[in-house]
PDB file of C-alpha atoms in Angstrom:
ATOM      1  CA  MET A   1      -3.015  28.988   8.386  1.00  0.00           C
ATOM      2  CA  GLU A   2      -1.890  25.831   9.594  1.00  0.00           C
ATOM      3  CA  ASN A   3      -5.300  24.973  11.183  1.00  0.00           C
ATOM      4  CA  LYS A   4      -7.152  25.716   7.742  1.00  0.00           C
ATOM      5  CA  ASN A   5      -5.201  23.154   6.260  1.00  0.00           C
ATOM      6  CA  MET A   6      -5.736  20.876   9.034  1.00  0.00           C
ATOM      7  CA  THR A   7      -9.618  21.335   9.053  1.00  0.00           C
ATOM      8  CA  ALA A   8      -9.598  20.669   5.107  1.00  0.00           C
ATOM      9  CA  ARG A   9      -8.042  17.651   5.129  1.00  0.00           C
ATOM     10  CA  VAL A  10      -9.988  15.949   7.896  1.00  0.00           C
ATOM     11  CA  GLU A  11     -13.450  16.947   5.863  1.00  0.00           C
ATOM     12  CA  LYS A  12     -11.740  15.202   2.956  1.00  0.00           C
ATOM     13  CA  ASN A  13     -11.289  12.192   4.476  1.00  0.00           C
ATOM     14  CA  GLY A  14     -14.394  11.219   6.565  1.00  0.00           C
ATOM     15  CA  GLY A  15     -12.597  12.386   9.781  1.00  0.00           C
ATOM     16  CA  SER A  16      -9.727   9.700   9.921  1.00  0.00           C
ATOM     17  CA  THR A  17      -6.350  10.221   8.748  1.00  0.00           C
ATOM     18  CA  LEU A  18      -3.255   9.139   9.012  1.00  0.00           C
ATOM     19  CA  THR A  19      -1.705  11.986   8.236  1.00  0.00           C
ATOM     20  CA  SER A  20       0.771  13.784  10.494  1.00  0.00           C
ATOM     21  CA  PRO A  21       0.241  17.319  10.995  1.00  0.00           C
ATOM     22  CA  TYR A  22       4.190  17.261  11.004  1.00  0.00           C
ATOM     23  CA  ARG A  23       4.408  16.732   7.109  1.00  0.00           C
ATOM     24  CA  GLN A  24       3.504  19.115   4.994  1.00  0.00           C
ATOM     25  CA  GLU A  25       2.599  16.272   2.005  1.00  0.00           C
ATOM     26  CA  SER A  26       0.192  13.623   2.886  1.00  0.00           C
ATOM     27  CA  VAL A  27       1.509  10.247   1.367  1.00  0.00           C
ATOM     28  CA  THR A  28       2.127   6.260   2.084  1.00  0.00           C
ATOM     29  CA  VAL A  29       4.994   5.043   2.070  1.00  0.00           C
ATOM     30  CA  PRO A  30       5.120   1.440   0.113  1.00  0.00           C
ATOM     31  CA  THR A  31       6.696  -0.932   2.213  1.00  0.00           C
ATOM     32  CA  ALA A  32       9.737  -2.364   0.523  1.00  0.00           C
ATOM     33  CA  ASP A  33      12.063  -5.720  -0.361  1.00  0.00           C
ATOM     34  CA  ILE A  34      15.151  -5.062  -1.891  1.00  0.00           C
ATOM     35  CA  TYR A  35      17.478  -7.808  -2.574  1.00  0.00           C
ATOM     36  CA  GLU A  36      20.733  -8.055  -4.799  1.00  0.00           C
ATOM     37  CA  THR A  37      21.851 -10.974  -7.455  1.00  0.00           C
ATOM     38  CA  PRO A  38      25.084 -11.167  -8.712  1.00  0.00           C
ATOM     39  CA  ASP A  39      23.584  -9.147 -12.149  1.00  0.00           C
ATOM     40  CA  ALA A  40      20.906  -7.119 -10.552  1.00  0.00           C
ATOM     41  CA  TYR A  41      19.040  -5.434  -8.134  1.00  0.00           C
ATOM     42  CA  VAL A  42      15.304  -6.213  -7.764  1.00  0.00           C
ATOM     43  CA  LEU A  43      12.932  -3.917  -5.249  1.00  0.00           C
ATOM     44  CA  SER A  44       9.204  -4.895  -4.737  1.00  0.00           C
ATOM     45  CA  LEU A  45       7.232  -2.245  -3.050  1.00  0.00           C
ATOM     46  CA  ASP A  46       3.478  -2.787  -1.982  1.00  0.00           C
ATOM     47  CA  MET A  47       0.708  -0.464  -3.312  1.00  0.00           C
ATOM     48  CA  PRO A  48      -2.120  -2.032  -3.043  1.00  0.00           C
ATOM     49  CA  GLY A  49      -4.941   0.653  -5.164  1.00  0.00           C
ATOM     50  CA  ALA A  50      -2.399   1.623  -7.410  1.00  0.00           C
ATOM     51  CA  THR A  51      -3.077   1.443 -11.361  1.00  0.00           C
ATOM     52  CA  LYS A  52      -0.418   0.612 -13.773  1.00  0.00           C
ATOM     53  CA  GLU A  53      -0.922   4.012 -15.322  1.00  0.00           C
ATOM     54  CA  GLY A  54      -1.050   5.721 -12.314  1.00  0.00           C
ATOM     55  CA  ILE A  55       2.645   4.749 -11.114  1.00  0.00           C
ATOM     56  CA  SER A  56       5.112   6.837 -11.808  1.00  0.00           C
ATOM     57  CA  LEU A  57       9.019   5.573 -11.794  1.00  0.00           C
ATOM     58  CA  LYS A  58      12.008   7.938 -11.923  1.00  0.00           C
ATOM     59  CA  LEU A  59      15.208   7.517 -12.298  1.00  0.00           C
ATOM     60  CA  ASP A  60      17.264  10.440 -11.653  1.00  0.00           C
ATOM     61  CA  LYS A  61      20.509  11.827  -9.926  1.00  0.00           C
ATOM     62  CA  GLY A  62      21.245   8.742  -8.610  1.00  0.00           C
ATOM     63  CA  VAL A  63      17.806   8.559  -6.835  1.00  0.00           C
ATOM     64  CA  LEU A  64      14.655   6.282  -7.826  1.00  0.00           C
ATOM     65  CA  ALA A  65      11.417   7.974  -7.211  1.00  0.00           C
ATOM     66  CA  VAL A  66       8.478   5.858  -7.069  1.00  0.00           C
ATOM     67  CA  GLU A  67       4.996   7.660  -6.853  1.00  0.00           C
ATOM     68  CA  ALA A  68       1.572   6.424  -7.659  1.00  0.00           C
ATOM     69  CA  SER A  69      -2.328   7.822  -7.014  1.00  0.00           C
ATOM     70  CA  VAL A  70      -4.777   5.871  -5.828  1.00  0.00           C
ATOM     71  CA  GLY A  71      -7.931   5.499  -7.606  1.00  0.00           C
ATOM     72  CA  SER A  72     -11.482   5.870  -5.351  1.00  0.00           C
ATOM     73  CA  ILE A  73     -11.957   2.257  -3.695  1.00  0.00           C
ATOM     74  CA  HIS A  74     -15.982   2.938  -3.574  1.00  0.00           C
ATOM     75  CA  ALA A  75     -18.519   3.945  -5.453  1.00  0.00           C
ATOM     76  CA  GLU A  76     -19.170   7.819  -5.827  1.00  0.00           C
ATOM     77  CA  SER A  77     -22.875   7.193  -4.333  1.00  0.00           C
ATOM     78  CA  ALA A  78     -21.602   5.112  -1.325  1.00  0.00           C
ATOM     79  CA  THR A  79     -21.542   5.991   2.085  1.00  0.00           C
ATOM     80  CA  VAL A  80     -18.215   5.015   3.773  1.00  0.00           C
ATOM     81  CA  LEU A  81     -18.740   3.913   7.509  1.00  0.00           C
ATOM     82  CA  ARG A  82     -15.361   2.735   7.993  1.00  0.00           C
ATOM     83  CA  ARG A  83     -12.076   3.706   6.750  1.00  0.00           C
ATOM     84  CA  GLU A  84      -8.682   2.219   7.086  1.00  0.00           C
ATOM     85  CA  ILE A  85      -7.317   1.929   3.501  1.00  0.00           C
ATOM     86  CA  ARG A  86      -5.555   5.199   2.970  1.00  0.00           C
ATOM     87  CA  THR A  87      -5.944   6.644  -0.794  1.00  0.00           C
ATOM     88  CA  THR A  88      -3.909   9.264  -0.539  1.00  0.00           C
ATOM     89  CA  GLY A  89      -1.180   7.856  -2.873  1.00  0.00           C
ATOM     90  CA  TYR A  90       2.348   6.559  -2.459  1.00  0.00           C
ATOM     91  CA  HIS A  91       5.646   7.988  -2.505  1.00  0.00           C
ATOM     92  CA  ARG A  92       9.248   6.350  -1.509  1.00  0.00           C
ATOM     93  CA  ALA A  93      12.275   7.607  -2.975  1.00  0.00           C
ATOM     94  CA  PHE A  94      15.754   5.036  -2.848  1.00  0.00           C
ATOM     95  CA  THR A  95      19.496   6.378  -3.575  1.00  0.00           C
ATOM     96  CA  LEU A  96      21.207   4.047  -5.723  1.00  0.00           C
ATOM     97  CA  GLY A  97      24.665   3.258  -5.592  1.00  0.00           C
ATOM     98  CA  GLU A  98      27.193   3.089  -8.402  1.00  0.00           C
ATOM     99  CA  GLY A  99      27.112   0.392 -11.395  1.00  0.00           C
ATOM    100  CA  ILE A 100      23.728   1.049 -12.439  1.00  0.00           C
ATOM    101  CA  ASP A 101      22.547   0.488 -16.112  1.00  0.00           C
ATOM    102  CA  ARG A 102      20.631   3.183 -16.572  1.00  0.00           C
ATOM    103  CA  GLU A 103      19.167   2.057 -19.973  1.00  0.00           C
ATOM    104  CA  ASN A 104      18.295  -1.592 -18.314  1.00  0.00           C
ATOM    105  CA  VAL A 105      15.736  -1.155 -15.921  1.00  0.00           C
ATOM    106  CA  ASP A 106      12.506  -3.640 -15.744  1.00  0.00           C
ATOM    107  CA  ALA A 107       9.233  -2.542 -13.928  1.00  0.00           C
ATOM    108  CA  LYS A 108       6.077  -4.428 -13.557  1.00  0.00           C
ATOM    109  CA  PHE A 109       2.689  -4.440 -11.348  1.00  0.00           C
ATOM    110  CA  GLU A 110       0.584  -7.189 -10.037  1.00  0.00           C
ATOM    111  CA  GLU A 111      -1.536  -7.904  -7.515  1.00  0.00           C
ATOM    112  CA  GLY A 112      -0.524  -4.632  -6.065  1.00  0.00           C
ATOM    113  CA  VAL A 113       2.719  -4.919  -5.946  1.00  0.00           C
ATOM    114  CA  LEU A 114       5.676  -3.368  -7.869  1.00  0.00           C
ATOM    115  CA  THR A 115       8.308  -4.650  -8.459  1.00  0.00           C
ATOM    116  CA  VAL A 116      11.671  -3.125 -10.414  1.00  0.00           C
ATOM    117  CA  LYS A 117      14.765  -5.185 -11.624  1.00  0.00           C
ATOM    118  CA  LEU A 118      17.703  -2.727 -11.876  1.00  0.00           C
ATOM    119  CA  PHE A 119      20.597  -4.232 -13.941  1.00  0.00           C
ATOM    120  CA  LYS A 120      24.196  -3.722 -13.001  1.00  0.00           C
ATOM    121  CA  SER A 121      26.390  -2.081 -15.662  1.00  0.00           C
ATOM    122  CA  PRO A 122      28.628  -4.261 -17.116  1.00  0.00           C
ATOM    123  CA  ALA A 123      31.631  -2.741 -15.249  1.00  0.00           C
ATOM    124  CA  VAL A 124      30.514  -3.910 -11.805  1.00  0.00           C
ATOM    125  CA  LYS A 125      29.118  -7.667 -12.700  1.00  0.00           C
ATOM    126  CA  PRO A 126      31.244 -10.101 -11.353  1.00  0.00           C
ATOM    127  CA  LYS A 127      33.439 -11.804 -13.785  1.00  0.00           C
ATOM    128  CA  GLU A 128      35.333 -15.451 -13.587  1.00  0.00           C
ATOM    129  CA  ILE A 129      38.045 -15.141 -15.221  1.00  0.00           C
ATOM    130  CA  GLN A 130      39.011 -18.231 -17.520  1.00  0.00           C
ATOM    131  CA  ILE A 131      42.670 -19.866 -17.203  1.00  0.00           C
ATOM    132  CA  HIS A 132      43.947 -20.893 -20.379  1.00  0.00           C
TER     133      HIS A 132
ATOM    134  CA  MET B   1       6.377  23.627  13.818  1.00  0.00           C
ATOM    135  CA  ASN B   2       8.939  24.782  11.270  1.00  0.00           C
ATOM    136  CA  VAL B   3      11.472  22.024  10.581  1.00  0.00           C
ATOM    137  CA  ARG B   4      13.029  21.575   7.489  1.00  0.00           C
ATOM    138  CA  PHE B   5      15.065  18.168   6.633  1.00  0.00           C
ATOM    139  CA  GLU B   6      17.855  17.916   3.572  1.00  0.00           C
ATOM    140  CA  ARG B   7      15.947  15.684   0.856  1.00  0.00           C
ATOM    141  CA  TYR B   8      18.967  13.863  -0.355  1.00  0.00           C
ATOM    142  CA  PRO B   9      21.118  13.309   2.207  1.00  0.00           C
ATOM    143  CA  VAL B  10      25.303  14.001   1.082  1.00  0.00           C
ATOM    144  CA  ALA B  11      26.045  10.264   2.427  1.00  0.00           C
ATOM    145  CA  ARG B  12      24.521   7.759  -0.353  1.00  0.00           C
ATOM    146  CA  ASN B  13      24.742   4.436   0.297  1.00  0.00           C
ATOM    147  CA  ALA B  14      22.899   1.787  -2.225  1.00  0.00           C
ATOM    148  CA  PHE B  15      19.517   1.784  -1.582  1.00  0.00           C
ATOM    149  CA  GLY B  16      19.625   3.889   1.089  1.00  0.00           C
ATOM    150  CA  ASP B  17      15.877   5.257   1.618  1.00  0.00           C
ATOM    151  CA  VAL B  18      15.970   9.328   0.943  1.00  0.00           C
ATOM    152  CA  PHE B  19      13.204  10.192   3.547  1.00  0.00           C
ATOM    153  CA  ASP B  20      14.619   7.771   6.293  1.00  0.00           C
ATOM    154  CA  PHE B  21      15.798  10.136   8.469  1.00  0.00           C
ATOM    155  CA  GLU B  22      13.038  12.301   8.125  1.00  0.00           C
ATOM    156  CA  ARG B  23      10.404   9.545   8.573  1.00  0.00           C
ATOM    157  CA  GLU B  24      11.967   8.554  11.670  1.00  0.00           C
ATOM    158  CA  VAL B  25      12.026  12.253  13.410  1.00  0.00           C
ATOM    159  CA  ASN B  26       8.036  12.596  12.387  1.00  0.00           C
ATOM    160  CA  SER B  27       7.666   9.091  14.278  1.00  0.00           C
ATOM    161  CA  LEU B  28       9.143  10.190  17.394  1.00  0.00           C
ATOM    162  CA  PHE B  29       6.950  13.357  17.376  1.00  0.00           C
ATOM    163  CA  GLU B  30       3.957  11.320  16.890  1.00  0.00           C
ATOM    164  CA  ASN B  31       4.844   8.768  19.464  1.00  0.00           C
ATOM    165  CA  PHE B  32       5.564  11.653  21.701  1.00  0.00           C
ATOM    166  CA  LEU B  33       2.796  14.055  21.222  1.00  0.00           C
ATOM    167  CA  GLY B  34      -0.205  11.588  19.349  1.00  0.00           C
ATOM    168  CA  THR B  35      -1.627  12.518  16.615  1.00  0.00           C
ATOM    169  CA  PRO B  36      -4.814  15.168  17.220  1.00  0.00           C
ATOM    170  CA  TRP B  37      -7.546  12.531  15.507  1.00  0.00           C
ATOM    171  CA  GLY B  38      -6.222   9.529  16.899  1.00  0.00           C
ATOM    172  CA  ARG B  39      -3.881   6.787  14.672  1.00  0.00           C
ATOM    173  CA  VAL B  40      -6.465   4.985  12.403  1.00  0.00           C
ATOM    174  CA  ALA B  41     -10.279   4.439  12.285  1.00  0.00           C
ATOM    175  CA  GLY B  42     -10.774   1.046  13.867  1.00  0.00           C
ATOM    176  CA  SER B  43      -7.161  -1.913  13.894  1.00  0.00           C
ATOM    177  CA  GLY B  44      -6.714  -4.985  12.253  1.00  0.00           C
ATOM    178  CA  TYR B  45      -4.754  -6.129   9.568  1.00  0.00           C
ATOM    179  CA  PRO B  46      -5.215  -6.391   7.159  1.00  0.00           C
ATOM    180  CA  ARG B  47      -6.612  -3.400   6.876  1.00  0.00           C
ATOM    181  CA  LEU B  48     -10.322  -2.799   5.714  1.00  0.00           C
ATOM    182  CA  ASP B  49     -13.300  -0.684   4.245  1.00  0.00           C
ATOM    183  CA  ILE B  50     -16.631  -0.911   4.964  1.00  0.00           C
ATOM    184  CA  ALA B  51     -19.238   1.287   2.703  1.00  0.00           C
ATOM    185  CA  GLU B  52     -22.698   1.140   2.217  1.00  0.00           C
ATOM    186  CA  SER B  53     -25.014   1.641  -0.909  1.00  0.00           C
ATOM    187  CA  GLY B  54     -28.564   1.262  -1.507  1.00  0.00           C
ATOM    188  CA  ASP B  55     -28.711  -2.616  -2.044  1.00  0.00           C
ATOM    189  CA  GLU B  56     -25.780  -3.766  -0.870  1.00  0.00           C
ATOM    190  CA  THR B  57     -22.295  -3.149   1.435  1.00  0.00           C
ATOM    191  CA  VAL B  58     -18.972  -3.162   0.046  1.00  0.00           C
ATOM    192  CA  ILE B  59     -15.756  -4.448   2.076  1.00  0.00           C
ATOM    193  CA  ALA B  60     -12.733  -3.663   0.527  1.00  0.00           C
ATOM    194  CA  MET B  61      -9.229  -4.849   1.963  1.00  0.00           C
ATOM    195  CA  GLU B  62      -6.204  -4.375   0.985  1.00  0.00           C
ATOM    196  CA  LEU B  63      -4.201  -7.668   0.153  1.00  0.00           C
ATOM    197  CA  PRO B  64      -1.056  -7.085  -2.028  1.00  0.00           C
ATOM    198  CA  GLY B  65       0.900  -9.715  -2.946  1.00  0.00           C
ATOM    199  CA  VAL B  66      -1.683 -12.384  -2.537  1.00  0.00           C
ATOM    200  CA  LYS B  67      -2.854 -14.719  -5.218  1.00  0.00           C
ATOM    201  CA  LYS B  68      -6.763 -15.538  -5.578  1.00  0.00           C
ATOM    202  CA  GLN B  69      -6.187 -19.180  -5.003  1.00  0.00           C
ATOM    203  CA  ASP B  70      -4.586 -18.560  -1.655  1.00  0.00           C
ATOM    204  CA  LEU B  71      -7.508 -16.598  -0.204  1.00  0.00           C
ATOM    205  CA  LYS B  72     -10.618 -17.935   1.590  1.00  0.00           C
ATOM    206  CA  VAL B  73     -13.575 -15.646   2.353  1.00  0.00           C
ATOM    207  CA  LEU B  74     -16.061 -17.328   4.393  1.00  0.00           C
ATOM    208  CA  VAL B  75     -20.113 -16.287   5.347  1.00  0.00           C
ATOM    209  CA  GLN B  76     -21.407 -17.786   8.412  1.00  0.00           C
ATOM    210  CA  ASP B  77     -23.573 -17.085  11.522  1.00  0.00           C
ATOM    211  CA  GLY B  78     -23.091 -13.504  10.635  1.00  0.00           C
ATOM    212  CA  LEU B  79     -19.796 -12.691  10.221  1.00  0.00           C
ATOM    213  CA  LEU B  80     -17.454 -12.486   7.497  1.00  0.00           C
ATOM    214  CA  THR B  81     -14.216 -13.911   8.049  1.00  0.00           C
ATOM    215  CA  VAL B  82     -11.209 -13.343   5.126  1.00  0.00           C
ATOM    216  CA  SER B  83      -8.388 -15.501   5.557  1.00  0.00           C
ATOM    217  CA  GLY B  84      -5.378 -16.651   3.567  1.00  0.00           C
ATOM    218  CA  GLU B  85      -1.601 -16.288   2.960  1.00  0.00           C
ATOM    219  CA  ARG B  86       1.062 -14.231   1.623  1.00  0.00           C
ATOM    220  CA  THR B  87       3.602 -16.353   0.301  1.00  0.00           C
ATOM    221  CA  SER B  88       7.213 -14.714  -0.292  1.00  0.00           C
ATOM    222  CA  PRO B  89       8.482 -15.537  -3.239  1.00  0.00           C
ATOM    223  CA  ALA B  90      12.004 -17.397  -3.000  1.00  0.00           C
ATOM    224  CA  LEU B  91      15.005 -15.646  -2.972  1.00  0.00           C
ATOM    225  CA  PRO B  92      16.961 -16.647  -5.939  1.00  0.00           C
ATOM    226  CA  GLU B  93      20.207 -18.433  -5.459  1.00  0.00           C
ATOM    227  CA  LYS B  94      23.232 -16.376  -5.243  1.00  0.00           C
ATOM    228  CA  ALA B  95      21.168 -13.528  -3.845  1.00  0.00           C
ATOM    229  CA  LYS B  96      21.176 -11.697  -0.489  1.00  0.00           C
ATOM    230  CA  TRP B  97      18.373  -8.928   1.143  1.00  0.00           C
ATOM    231  CA  ILE B  98      19.046  -5.711   1.254  1.00  0.00           C
ATOM    232  CA  ARG B  99      16.043  -4.664   2.725  1.00  0.00           C
ATOM    233  CA  ASN B 100      13.275  -6.879   3.876  1.00  0.00           C
ATOM    234  CA  GLU B 101      10.095  -4.978   5.316  1.00  0.00           C
ATOM    235  CA  VAL B 102       7.482  -6.771   3.426  1.00  0.00           C
ATOM    236  CA  GLU B 103       5.642  -9.448   6.069  1.00  0.00           C
ATOM    237  CA  SER B 104       4.548 -12.651   4.330  1.00  0.00           C
ATOM    238  CA  GLY B 105       2.421 -15.463   6.217  1.00  0.00           C
ATOM    239  CA  SER B 106      -1.027 -16.017   6.721  1.00  0.00           C
ATOM    240  CA  PHE B 107      -3.658 -13.738   7.748  1.00  0.00           C
ATOM    241  CA  SER B 108      -7.189 -13.523   8.736  1.00  0.00           C
ATOM    242  CA  ARG B 109      -9.552 -10.847  10.051  1.00  0.00           C
ATOM    243  CA  THR B 110     -13.576 -11.371  11.016  1.00  0.00           C
ATOM    244  CA  ILE B 111     -16.075  -8.549  11.096  1.00  0.00           C
ATOM    245  CA  GLU B 112     -19.788  -8.448  12.049  1.00  0.00           C
ATOM    246  CA  LEU B 113     -22.204  -8.589   9.221  1.00  0.00           C
ATOM    247  CA  PRO B 114     -23.449  -5.010   9.270  1.00  0.00           C
ATOM    248  CA  HIS B 115     -27.022  -6.396   8.242  1.00  0.00           C
ATOM    249  CA  PRO B 116     -28.766  -9.763   6.776  1.00  0.00           C
ATOM    250  CA  VAL B 117     -27.444 -10.402   3.804  1.00  0.00           C
ATOM    251  CA  LYS B 118     -28.591 -12.781   0.254  1.00  0.00           C
ATOM    252  CA  GLN B 119     -25.848 -15.644   0.702  1.00  0.00           C
ATOM    253  CA  GLN B 120     -26.370 -16.826  -2.496  1.00  0.00           C
ATOM    254  CA  GLU B 121     -25.072 -13.688  -3.934  1.00  0.00           C
ATOM    255  CA  ILE B 122     -22.226 -12.622  -2.458  1.00  0.00           C
ATOM    256  CA  SER B 123     -19.525 -12.153  -5.003  1.00  0.00           C
ATOM    257  CA  ALA B 124     -16.138 -11.024  -4.415  1.00  0.00           C
ATOM    258  CA  GLU B 125     -13.026  -9.732  -6.894  1.00  0.00           C
ATOM    259  CA  LEU B 126      -9.543  -9.099  -6.289  1.00  0.00           C
ATOM    260  CA  ASN B 127      -7.682  -6.569  -8.677  1.00  0.00           C
ATOM    261  CA  ASP B 128      -4.878  -4.298  -7.980  1.00  0.00           C
ATOM    262  CA  GLY B 129      -3.782  -5.983  -4.247  1.00  0.00           C
ATOM    263  CA  ILE B 130      -7.519  -4.831  -3.216  1.00  0.00           C
ATOM    264  CA  LEU B 131     -10.047  -7.411  -2.555  1.00  0.00           C
ATOM    265  CA  ARG B 132     -13.872  -5.999  -3.159  1.00  0.00           C
ATOM    266  CA  ILE B 133     -16.586  -8.232  -0.978  1.00  0.00           C
ATOM    267  CA  HIS B 134     -20.452  -7.306  -2.241  1.00  0.00           C
ATOM    268  CA  LEU B 135     -22.722  -8.285   0.218  1.00  0.00           C
ATOM    269  CA  PRO B 136     -25.975  -7.949  -1.117  1.00  0.00           C
ATOM    270  CA  LYS B 137     -28.631  -6.730   1.435  1.00  0.00           C
ATOM    271  CA  ALA B 138     -31.423  -9.153   2.129  1.00  0.00           C
ATOM    272  CA  GLU B 139     -35.023  -8.566   0.840  1.00  0.00           C
ATOM    273  CA  GLU B 140     -36.443  -7.737   4.642  1.00  0.00           C
ATOM    274  CA  ILE B 141     -33.652  -4.661   4.669  1.00  0.00           C
ATOM    275  CA  ARG B 142     -33.819  -3.055   1.345  1.00  0.00           C
ATOM    276  CA  PRO B 143     -35.553   0.757   1.207  1.00  0.00           C
ATOM    277  CA  ARG B 144     -38.347   0.250  -0.496  1.00  0.00           C
ATOM    278  CA  GLU B 145     -40.491   3.124  -1.495  1.00  0.00           C
ATOM    279  CA  ILE B 146     -44.262   2.759  -0.486  1.00  0.00           C
ATOM    280  CA  ARG B 147     -46.929   3.637  -3.121  1.00  0.00           C
ATOM    281  CA  VAL B 148     -49.293   5.497  -1.675  1.00  0.00           C
ATOM    282  CA  LYS B 149     -53.149   4.098  -3.326  1.00  0.00           C
TER     283      LYS B 149
END
């Protein structure tokens, strides 16, 4: 059973794949940058080949999950002579701490990079106290 | 091999990677045992594909976060060189890194052209982080059907 799966995968990907046989699913883990500002967290994920329409971004039970499919890179009639680019799609998930305003999340996809801005809820934002 | 991992670890820190542990264990297995069909077909950075169809060869290259104006494609002496720079956006004031995995800086990769090309008709486009370079085959190597008289 296990062997059958592997064979099918090899054929589909033209004989070269990064897929580990120890993983059930074959996905690419996008590299991520995350920084924190006084009022938000900003994530950026490298997802070349993904499209805006093919990205799913979900915030559920304190986990932010990003999934994206990758369209075909070459014309159907073309013969691929060398394949290094993976087209298995992307998946990565992050646990979020407390204090994120779920209703206030911004996301954009440019140049193959997904940028997500998660604003902090007012309760955890640093606040300067005025002295009267 | 039947190893199961907890999908959502109990201890949660802010922006912890949900699958970090699983990945680490997997990479231990891979490094130790090797993958059955080798790592990557060819190796180099940035990663590229070469695909051939009747009249042209297309080179596709992964270049996330690279702007058109920071990219240079050069064809010379039967070689194709793609070079450029990925500039990392400056960290805003009062911001601090939580994770910094994305690499920036300059890159260059050179490959031998698979066949003679029509230099004047080479074109390239950059979309969603993928650069595609179209290399039209030179007239003399295009497939040609010979009509029988």
